[in-house]
Each structure stands twice: as C-alpha cells, then as structure tokens.
CSV table of C-alpha atoms in Angstrom, one decimal:
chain,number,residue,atom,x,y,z
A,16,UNK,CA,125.8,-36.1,89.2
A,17,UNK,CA,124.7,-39.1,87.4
A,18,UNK,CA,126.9,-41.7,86.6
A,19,UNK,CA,126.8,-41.0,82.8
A,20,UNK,CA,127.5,-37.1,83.6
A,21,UNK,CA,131.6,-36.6,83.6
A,22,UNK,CA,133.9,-33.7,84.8
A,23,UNK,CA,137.0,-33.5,82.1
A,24,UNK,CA,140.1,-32.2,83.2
A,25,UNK,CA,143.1,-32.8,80.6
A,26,UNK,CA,143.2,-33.2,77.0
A,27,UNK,CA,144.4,-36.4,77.2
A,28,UNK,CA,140.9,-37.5,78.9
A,29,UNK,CA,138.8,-35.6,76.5
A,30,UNK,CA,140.4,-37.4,73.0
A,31,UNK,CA,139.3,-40.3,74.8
A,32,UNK,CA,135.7,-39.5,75.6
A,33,UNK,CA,135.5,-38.2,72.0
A,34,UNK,CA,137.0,-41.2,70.8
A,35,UNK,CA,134.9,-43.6,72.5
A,36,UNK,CA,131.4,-41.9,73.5
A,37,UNK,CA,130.8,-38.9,71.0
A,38,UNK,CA,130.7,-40.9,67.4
A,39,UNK,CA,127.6,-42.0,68.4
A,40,UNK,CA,125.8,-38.7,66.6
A,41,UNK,CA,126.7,-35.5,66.4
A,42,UNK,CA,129.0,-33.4,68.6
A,43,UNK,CA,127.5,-30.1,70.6
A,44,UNK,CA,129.9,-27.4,72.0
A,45,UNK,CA,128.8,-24.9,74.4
A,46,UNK,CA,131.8,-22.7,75.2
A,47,UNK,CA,131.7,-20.9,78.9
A,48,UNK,CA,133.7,-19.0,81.6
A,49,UNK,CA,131.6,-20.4,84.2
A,50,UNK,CA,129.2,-19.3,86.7
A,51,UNK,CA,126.6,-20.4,84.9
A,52,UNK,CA,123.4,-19.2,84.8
A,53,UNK,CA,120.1,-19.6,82.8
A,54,UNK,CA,121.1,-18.1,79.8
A,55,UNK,CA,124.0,-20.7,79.3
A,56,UNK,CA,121.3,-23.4,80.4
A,57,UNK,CA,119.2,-22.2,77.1
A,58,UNK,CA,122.6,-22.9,74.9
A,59,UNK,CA,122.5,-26.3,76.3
A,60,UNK,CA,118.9,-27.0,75.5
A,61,UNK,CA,119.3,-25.4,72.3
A,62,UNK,CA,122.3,-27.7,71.8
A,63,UNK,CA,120.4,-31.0,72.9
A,64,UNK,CA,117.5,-30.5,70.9
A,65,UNK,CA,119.8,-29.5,67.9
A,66,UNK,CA,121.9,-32.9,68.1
A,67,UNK,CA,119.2,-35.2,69.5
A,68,UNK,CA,119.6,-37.9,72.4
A,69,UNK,CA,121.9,-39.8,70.2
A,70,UNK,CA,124.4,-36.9,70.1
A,71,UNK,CA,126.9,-35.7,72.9
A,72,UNK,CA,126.5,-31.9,74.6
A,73,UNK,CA,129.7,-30.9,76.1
A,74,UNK,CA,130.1,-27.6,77.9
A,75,UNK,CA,133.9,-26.1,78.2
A,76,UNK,CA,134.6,-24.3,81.8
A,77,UNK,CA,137.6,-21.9,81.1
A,78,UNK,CA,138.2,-18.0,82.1
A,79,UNK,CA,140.5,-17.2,79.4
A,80,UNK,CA,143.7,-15.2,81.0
A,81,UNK,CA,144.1,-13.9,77.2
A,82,UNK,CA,140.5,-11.8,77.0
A,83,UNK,CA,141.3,-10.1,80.3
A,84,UNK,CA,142.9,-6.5,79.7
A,85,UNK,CA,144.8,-4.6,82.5
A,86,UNK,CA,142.4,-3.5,85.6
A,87,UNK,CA,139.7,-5.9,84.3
A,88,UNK,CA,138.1,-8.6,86.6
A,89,UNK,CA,140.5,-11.4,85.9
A,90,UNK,CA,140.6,-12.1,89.6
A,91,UNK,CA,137.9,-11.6,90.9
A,92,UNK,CA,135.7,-13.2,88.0
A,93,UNK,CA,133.2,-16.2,89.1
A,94,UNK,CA,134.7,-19.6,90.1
A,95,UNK,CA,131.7,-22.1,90.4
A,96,UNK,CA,132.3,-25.3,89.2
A,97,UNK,CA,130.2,-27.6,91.4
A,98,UNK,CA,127.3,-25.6,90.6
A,99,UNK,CA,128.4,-25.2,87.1
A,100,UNK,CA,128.7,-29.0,87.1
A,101,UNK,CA,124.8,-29.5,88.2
A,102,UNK,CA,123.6,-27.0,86.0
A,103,UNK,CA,125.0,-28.1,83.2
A,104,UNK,CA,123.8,-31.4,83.9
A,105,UNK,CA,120.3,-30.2,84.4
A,106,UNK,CA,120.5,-28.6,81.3
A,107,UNK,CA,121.1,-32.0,79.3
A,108,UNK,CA,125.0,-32.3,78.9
A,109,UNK,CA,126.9,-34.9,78.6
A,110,UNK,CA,130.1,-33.6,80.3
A,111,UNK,CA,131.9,-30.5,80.9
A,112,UNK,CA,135.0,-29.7,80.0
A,113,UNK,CA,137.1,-27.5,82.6
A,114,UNK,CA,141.2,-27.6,81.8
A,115,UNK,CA,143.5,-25.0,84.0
A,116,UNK,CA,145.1,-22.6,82.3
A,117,UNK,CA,148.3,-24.6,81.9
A,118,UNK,CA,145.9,-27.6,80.2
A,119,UNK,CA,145.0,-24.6,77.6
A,120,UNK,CA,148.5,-23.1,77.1
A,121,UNK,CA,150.8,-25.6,78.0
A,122,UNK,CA,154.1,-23.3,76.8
A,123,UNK,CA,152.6,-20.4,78.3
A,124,UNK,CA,150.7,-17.5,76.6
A,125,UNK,CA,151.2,-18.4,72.6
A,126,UNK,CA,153.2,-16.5,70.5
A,127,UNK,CA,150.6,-17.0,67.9
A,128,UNK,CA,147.2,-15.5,68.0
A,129,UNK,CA,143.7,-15.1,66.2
A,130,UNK,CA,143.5,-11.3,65.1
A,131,UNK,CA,140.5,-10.2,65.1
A,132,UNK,CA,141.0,-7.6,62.1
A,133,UNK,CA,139.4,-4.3,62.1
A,134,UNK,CA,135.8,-5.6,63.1
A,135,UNK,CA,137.7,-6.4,66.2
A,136,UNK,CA,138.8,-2.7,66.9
A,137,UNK,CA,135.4,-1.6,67.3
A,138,UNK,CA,132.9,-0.9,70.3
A,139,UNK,CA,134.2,-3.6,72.9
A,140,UNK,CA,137.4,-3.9,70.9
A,141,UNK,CA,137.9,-0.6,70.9
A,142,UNK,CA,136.7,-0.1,74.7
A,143,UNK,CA,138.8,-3.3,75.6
A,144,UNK,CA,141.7,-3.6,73.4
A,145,UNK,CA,143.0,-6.6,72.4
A,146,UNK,CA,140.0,-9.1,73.8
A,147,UNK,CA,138.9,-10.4,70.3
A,148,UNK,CA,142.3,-11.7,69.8
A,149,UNK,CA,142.3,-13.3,72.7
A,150,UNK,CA,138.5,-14.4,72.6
A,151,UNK,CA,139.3,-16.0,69.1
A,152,UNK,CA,142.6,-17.5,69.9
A,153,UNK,CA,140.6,-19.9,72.8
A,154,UNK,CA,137.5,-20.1,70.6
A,155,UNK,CA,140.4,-21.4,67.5
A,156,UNK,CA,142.0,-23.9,70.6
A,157,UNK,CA,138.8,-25.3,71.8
A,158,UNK,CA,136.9,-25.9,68.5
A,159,UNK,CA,140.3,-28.1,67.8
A,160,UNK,CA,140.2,-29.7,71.0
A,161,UNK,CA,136.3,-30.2,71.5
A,162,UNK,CA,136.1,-30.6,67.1
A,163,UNK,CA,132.1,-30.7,67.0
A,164,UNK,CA,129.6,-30.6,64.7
A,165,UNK,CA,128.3,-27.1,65.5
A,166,UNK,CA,129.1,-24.5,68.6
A,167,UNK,CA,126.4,-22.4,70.4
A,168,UNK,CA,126.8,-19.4,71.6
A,169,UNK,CA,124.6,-16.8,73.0
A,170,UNK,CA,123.6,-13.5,71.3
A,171,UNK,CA,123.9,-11.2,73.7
A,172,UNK,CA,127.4,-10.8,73.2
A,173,UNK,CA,126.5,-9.9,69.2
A,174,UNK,CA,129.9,-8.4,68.1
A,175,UNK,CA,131.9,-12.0,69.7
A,176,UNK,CA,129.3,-14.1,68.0
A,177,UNK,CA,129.5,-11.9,64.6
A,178,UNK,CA,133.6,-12.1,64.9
A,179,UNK,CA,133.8,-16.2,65.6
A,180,UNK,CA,130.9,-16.1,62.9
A,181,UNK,CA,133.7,-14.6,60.4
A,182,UNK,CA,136.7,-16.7,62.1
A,183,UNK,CA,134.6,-19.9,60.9
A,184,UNK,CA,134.2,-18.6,57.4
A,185,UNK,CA,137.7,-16.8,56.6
A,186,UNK,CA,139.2,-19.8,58.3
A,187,UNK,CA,137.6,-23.1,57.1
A,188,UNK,CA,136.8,-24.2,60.4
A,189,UNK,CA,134.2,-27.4,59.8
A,190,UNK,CA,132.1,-26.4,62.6
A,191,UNK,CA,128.6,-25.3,62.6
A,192,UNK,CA,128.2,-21.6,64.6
A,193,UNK,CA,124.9,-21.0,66.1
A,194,UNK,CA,123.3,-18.2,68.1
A,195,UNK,CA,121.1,-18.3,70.4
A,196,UNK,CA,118.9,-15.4,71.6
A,197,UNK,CA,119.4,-13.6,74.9
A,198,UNK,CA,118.0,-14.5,78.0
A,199,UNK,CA,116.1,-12.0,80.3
A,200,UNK,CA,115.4,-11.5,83.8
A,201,UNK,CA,111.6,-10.8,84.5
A,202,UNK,CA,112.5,-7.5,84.7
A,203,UNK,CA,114.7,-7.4,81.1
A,204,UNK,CA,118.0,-7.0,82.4
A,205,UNK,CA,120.0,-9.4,80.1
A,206,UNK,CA,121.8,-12.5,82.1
A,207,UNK,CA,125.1,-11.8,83.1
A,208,UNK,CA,127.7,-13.4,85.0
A,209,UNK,CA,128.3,-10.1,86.4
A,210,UNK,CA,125.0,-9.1,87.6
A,211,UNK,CA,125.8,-10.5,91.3
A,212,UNK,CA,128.2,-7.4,91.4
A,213,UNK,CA,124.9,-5.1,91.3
A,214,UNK,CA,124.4,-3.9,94.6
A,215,UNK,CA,120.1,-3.1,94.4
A,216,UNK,CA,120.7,0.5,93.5
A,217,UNK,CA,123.3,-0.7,91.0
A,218,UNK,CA,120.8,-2.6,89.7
A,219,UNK,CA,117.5,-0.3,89.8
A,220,UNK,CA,120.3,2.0,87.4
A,221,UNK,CA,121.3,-1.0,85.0
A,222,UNK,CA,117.9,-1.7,83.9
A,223,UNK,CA,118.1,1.8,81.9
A,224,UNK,CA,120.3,-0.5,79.4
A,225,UNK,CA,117.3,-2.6,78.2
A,226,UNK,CA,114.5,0.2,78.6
A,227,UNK,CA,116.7,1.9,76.2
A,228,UNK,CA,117.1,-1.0,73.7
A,229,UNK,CA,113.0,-1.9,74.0
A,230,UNK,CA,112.6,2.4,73.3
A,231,UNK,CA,114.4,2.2,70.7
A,232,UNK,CA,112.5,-1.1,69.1
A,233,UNK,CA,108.9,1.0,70.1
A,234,UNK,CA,109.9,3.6,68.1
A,235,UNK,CA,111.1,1.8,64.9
A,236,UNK,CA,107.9,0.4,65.1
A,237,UNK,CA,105.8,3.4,65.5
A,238,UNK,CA,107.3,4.5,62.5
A,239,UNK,CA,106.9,1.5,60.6
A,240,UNK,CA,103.2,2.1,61.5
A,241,UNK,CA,103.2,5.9,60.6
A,242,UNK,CA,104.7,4.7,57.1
A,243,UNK,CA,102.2,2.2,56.5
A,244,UNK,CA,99.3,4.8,57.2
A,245,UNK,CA,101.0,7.3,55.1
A,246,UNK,CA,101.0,4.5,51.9
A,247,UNK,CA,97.1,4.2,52.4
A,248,UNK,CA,96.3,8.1,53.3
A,249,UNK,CA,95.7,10.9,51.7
A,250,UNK,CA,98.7,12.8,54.1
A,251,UNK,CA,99.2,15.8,52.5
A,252,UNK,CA,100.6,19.0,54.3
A,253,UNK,CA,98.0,20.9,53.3
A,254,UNK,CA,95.5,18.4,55.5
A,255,UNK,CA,97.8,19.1,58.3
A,256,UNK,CA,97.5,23.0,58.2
A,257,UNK,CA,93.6,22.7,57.8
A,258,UNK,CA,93.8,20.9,61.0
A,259,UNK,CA,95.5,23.5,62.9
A,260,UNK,CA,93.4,26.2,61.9
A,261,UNK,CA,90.7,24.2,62.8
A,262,UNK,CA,91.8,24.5,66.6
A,263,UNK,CA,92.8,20.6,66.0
A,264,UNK,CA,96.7,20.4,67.2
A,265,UNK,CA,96.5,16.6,68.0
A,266,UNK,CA,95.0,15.8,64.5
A,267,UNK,CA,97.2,18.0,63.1
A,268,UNK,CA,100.3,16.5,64.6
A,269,UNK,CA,99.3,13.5,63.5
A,270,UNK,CA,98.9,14.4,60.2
A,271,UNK,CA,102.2,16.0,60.2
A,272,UNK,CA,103.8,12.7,61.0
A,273,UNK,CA,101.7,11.1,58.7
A,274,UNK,CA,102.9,13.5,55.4
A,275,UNK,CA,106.6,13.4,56.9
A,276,UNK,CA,106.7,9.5,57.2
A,277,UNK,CA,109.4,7.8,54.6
A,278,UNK,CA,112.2,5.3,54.8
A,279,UNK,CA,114.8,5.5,56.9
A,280,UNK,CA,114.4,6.5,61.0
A,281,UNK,CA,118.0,5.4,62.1
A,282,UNK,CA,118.9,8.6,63.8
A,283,UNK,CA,115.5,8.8,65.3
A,284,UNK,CA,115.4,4.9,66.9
A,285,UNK,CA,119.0,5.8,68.0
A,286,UNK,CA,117.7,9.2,70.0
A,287,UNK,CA,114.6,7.1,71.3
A,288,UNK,CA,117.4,5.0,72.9
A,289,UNK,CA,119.9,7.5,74.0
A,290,UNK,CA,116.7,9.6,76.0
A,291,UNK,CA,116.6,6.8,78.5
A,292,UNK,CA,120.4,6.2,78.8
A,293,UNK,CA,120.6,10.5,79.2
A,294,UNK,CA,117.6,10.1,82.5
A,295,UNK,CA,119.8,7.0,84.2
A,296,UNK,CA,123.1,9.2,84.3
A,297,UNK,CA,121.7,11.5,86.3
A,298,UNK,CA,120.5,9.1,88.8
A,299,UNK,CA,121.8,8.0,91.8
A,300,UNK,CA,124.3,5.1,91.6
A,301,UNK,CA,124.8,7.0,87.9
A,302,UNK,CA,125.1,4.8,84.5
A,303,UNK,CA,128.0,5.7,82.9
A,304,UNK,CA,127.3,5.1,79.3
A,305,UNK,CA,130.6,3.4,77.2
A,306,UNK,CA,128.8,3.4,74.0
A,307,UNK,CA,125.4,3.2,72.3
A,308,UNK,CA,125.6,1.8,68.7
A,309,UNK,CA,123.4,1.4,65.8
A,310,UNK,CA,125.9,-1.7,63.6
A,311,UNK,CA,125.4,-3.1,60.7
A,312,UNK,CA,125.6,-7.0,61.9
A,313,UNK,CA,128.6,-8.0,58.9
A,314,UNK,CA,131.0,-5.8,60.2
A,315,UNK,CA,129.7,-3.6,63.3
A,316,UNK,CA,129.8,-0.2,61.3
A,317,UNK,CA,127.4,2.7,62.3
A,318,UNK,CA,124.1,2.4,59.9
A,319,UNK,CA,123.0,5.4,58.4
A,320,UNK,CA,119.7,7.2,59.0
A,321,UNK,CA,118.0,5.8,55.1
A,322,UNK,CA,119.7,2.1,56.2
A,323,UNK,CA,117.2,-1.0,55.5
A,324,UNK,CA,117.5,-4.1,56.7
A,325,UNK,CA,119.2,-6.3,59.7
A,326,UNK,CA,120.6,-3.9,61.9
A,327,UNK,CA,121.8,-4.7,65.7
A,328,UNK,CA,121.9,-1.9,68.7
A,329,UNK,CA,124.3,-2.4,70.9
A,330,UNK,CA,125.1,-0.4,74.5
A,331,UNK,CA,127.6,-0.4,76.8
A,332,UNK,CA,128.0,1.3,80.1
A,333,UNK,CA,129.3,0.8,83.6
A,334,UNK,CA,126.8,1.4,87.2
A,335,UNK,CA,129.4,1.0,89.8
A,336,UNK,CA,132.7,-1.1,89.4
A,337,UNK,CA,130.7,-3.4,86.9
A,338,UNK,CA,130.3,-3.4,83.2
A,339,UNK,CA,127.6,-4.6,81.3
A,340,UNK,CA,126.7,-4.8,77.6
A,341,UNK,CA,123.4,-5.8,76.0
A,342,UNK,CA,122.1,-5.5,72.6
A,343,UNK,CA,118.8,-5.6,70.2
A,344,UNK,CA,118.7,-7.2,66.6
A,345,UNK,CA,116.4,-4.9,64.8
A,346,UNK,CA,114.5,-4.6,61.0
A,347,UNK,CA,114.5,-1.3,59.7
A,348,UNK,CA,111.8,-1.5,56.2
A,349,UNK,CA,109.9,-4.1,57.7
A,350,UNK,CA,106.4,-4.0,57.4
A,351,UNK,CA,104.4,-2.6,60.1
C-alpha cells in the first residue's frame, strides 16, 4: 500500500482522518462486507470520478451480524481484508474503513433499529425476514460515522438500493445515494461474493438466472418491435386469414402478431423469463427458484400486464447451499 493509502480501525481514528484529510473536497462512501471483487472496484471508480482527485473515497469493510438471519452464512461469509485492502487501493481509495463488530455496536446489538416498513417485507424481506432492518440500521450508523457527500452502491441488489434510496428521503439524511449498474462475468453471471461457493456444475446451473433476465429483455423488445410495425401496417385479421388460406402459416403468424400487438406485455416478458428458470430446475445440480418478480422500482409491487414505464425484474433462487439474486431494470412503452 502506498503511504497515502490507510487501514481505519476505530471511530476515534476515522473523526480524525475526516477532520484533517477529507475537507479538502467532497466525501465518497462505498459501503462493503468485503471480499471484494470487481463490481465493488466499479463503485470506487464511479466514486473517484464523481468527487474528483481533490475529494476522499473511503470504502467501509463490515459483515453486519444484524442482516444475517438464522442458518444464513454468517460464519462462513468471506474474510479478505489484505486483498480487500489492495483492491480498494487499486480502485482509487483513499482508505478503508474496517471496525469489528464491537467498534459498530459498542453496547451490543441496539435496541433501536431502522424498519424497513412494508417495502421491506417483500421478495428478500419476505424470503429473509428481518434483513432490511438490519441492512438499514448499519447503512443509518455508517452514513453518521463516514457523513459523506454521496454513497455508492451497486444495483444489483435493486430492492436494498430502492429501500436506503427511501431511508435518505423519509429520513433527511444529507447524503447523496447513487447506483451503480451491475457488473458481469463474461459469461453474465452477476458478481457476487458468493460465486466462489459454485462448484462448476453449480455454476453451469446459475447462469439460468441471467439467461432468464436477458429472455425476458428480448422479448419486451420484440414486442416493442411488433408494436411499432403494427402503428405503420395495415395489420388487420382479415390479412392474417388470407395468408393462411394462401398456404402461408409463417406470413400469417406474423401477421397475427402484427394485428394482436398493443400496450402492455408484462405477463408475457415475465413467462419469457420463467421458460428458462423452468429448463434449469430440471437439470443436474437443480436451480431452485425463490422468486421471479416483475416490481415496480418505488415500492417493489408486482406490475401489471398494461404497466408502462420503469419496471425492475428481479430473481432469486438457490443451486446448491448458495443463494444468489440478480435483477434487470426494464422500459415497458418504450419505443422500439
């Protein structure tokens, strides 16, 4: 590490760098568990080129006790702080942040916690009860302790972006909340801490997560294309049926699609996606799907099938021991 980089430890060390180092421009937070990989080495870029050389990046290094559920990986979660330390470095931070767990909660688990209200209760909330509330709760400690200018975090976890996204607003916290889009492997399986679990069969399976999200984004745009087609063409039915007693099915199945093609297609992008989670359960390791999700990104409700607009799909599922999410931001009415 360079002589500029610094490992924090205590709170007491932190005011001080942020006393004497940070006021030179603005204040970046990237907030991690550790083990990082690439996709938190984008947040720090992102956060660099947001504040400029003048400003300070600094990366917090803290698994969270509180966002750990019963029979979850708690133990058995990452611990990679010298290689954290480099990469963040690489990355172009200024210092990372790494308290224990007694630095965080110095009177133990706190009696007082972020709820994360009914937004919190759904998908992962629902699958993993009482995680928001103790995602928010550390997010709520470490924007106080770190107090930036504006926090990065990555999109792939959507529904914990959204929440700390609504914790800012309904809570006046001063700091900026950015996203940052998801990383991919070569391949399209989403970064994750927890892809070293993946045995190679584990991981063959896992990639059905993405193929389903990218089916489902190929088929909202096929039908953006079919409506665009049917705005300029004469599409009627009775084309269609001339077409089939002509002998020609393709043509006419086109021009089926053609006449048929309106607003709307949520139901349809959200079968395109579950056809390719349906295949990789029945292989061999199996995907065990959680949930697959068509949200609405202000508060993670199911869209319906006429919906327009931002919409996010979202999957869980578990190959093996190991759970992974990913999850698509997607425009339904945009044109083709």
């Amino acid at each position: 590490m360079s002589p500029e980089f610094e490992l924090i430890d205590t709170r007491d060390e932190l005011d001080h760098v942020l006393e004497h180092f940070a006021p030179r421009g603005r204040t970046a937070v990237v907030m991690t568990m550790g083990a990082l990989h690439e996709g938190h080495a984008a947040l720090v870029r992102a956060a660099r080129a947001h504040v400029g050389r003048k400003g300070y990046v600094l990366v917090t290094v803290f698994v969270n006790p509180l966002q750990f559920g019963a029979g979850e990986d708690l133990d058995r979660y990452p611990r990679t702080l010298e290689a954290d330390l480099k990469t963040a470095e690489r990355a172009g931070a200024d210092a990372v942040f790494a308290p224990s767990v007694a630095e965080v909660y110095p009177g133990g688990e706190p009696q007082v916690r972020i709820s994360a209200g009914p937004m919190g209760e759904r998908l992962e909330g629902a699958s993993r009860p009482g995680h928001f509330d103790g995602m928010l709760t550390v997010v709520a400690k470490l924007l106080h302790l770190t107090r930036p200018d504006v926090a990065f975090f990555g999109q792939k976890d959507a529904q914990q972006l959204a929440l700390i996204r609504r914790m800012a607003r309904d809570l006046n916290f001063p700091a900026e909340i950015v996203g940052v889009p998801t990383v991919r492997e070569p391949d399209g399986l989403a970064l994750s801490s927890r892809n070293r679990y993946l045995s190679p069969g584990e991981r063959r399976t896992a990639l059905a997560l993405s193929a389903a999200l990218f089916a489902a984004r190929d088929r909202l745009a096929a039908q953006a294309a079919l409506r665009a087609r049917a705005a300029t063409l004469p599409a009627s039915e009775s084309r269609a049926e001339a077409l089939s007693k002509l002998g020609e099915s393709r043509a006419a199945a086109d021009a089926h699609a053609v006449a048929a093609a309106g607003p709307g297609g949520a139901d349809a992008v959200r079968a395109a996606a579950r056809a390719v989670l349906d295949e990789a359960a029945k292989r061999n390791p199996p995907l065990a799907l959680d949930y697959l999700a068509l949200v609405d990104p202000a508060d993670f409700t199911e869209v319906p099938d006429d919906h327009t607009g931002e919409a996010i799909l979202a999957v869980a599922a578990k190959v093996g021991t190991t759970r992974l999410i990913d999850n698509l931001p997607l425009t339904f009415g945009a044109p083709a």
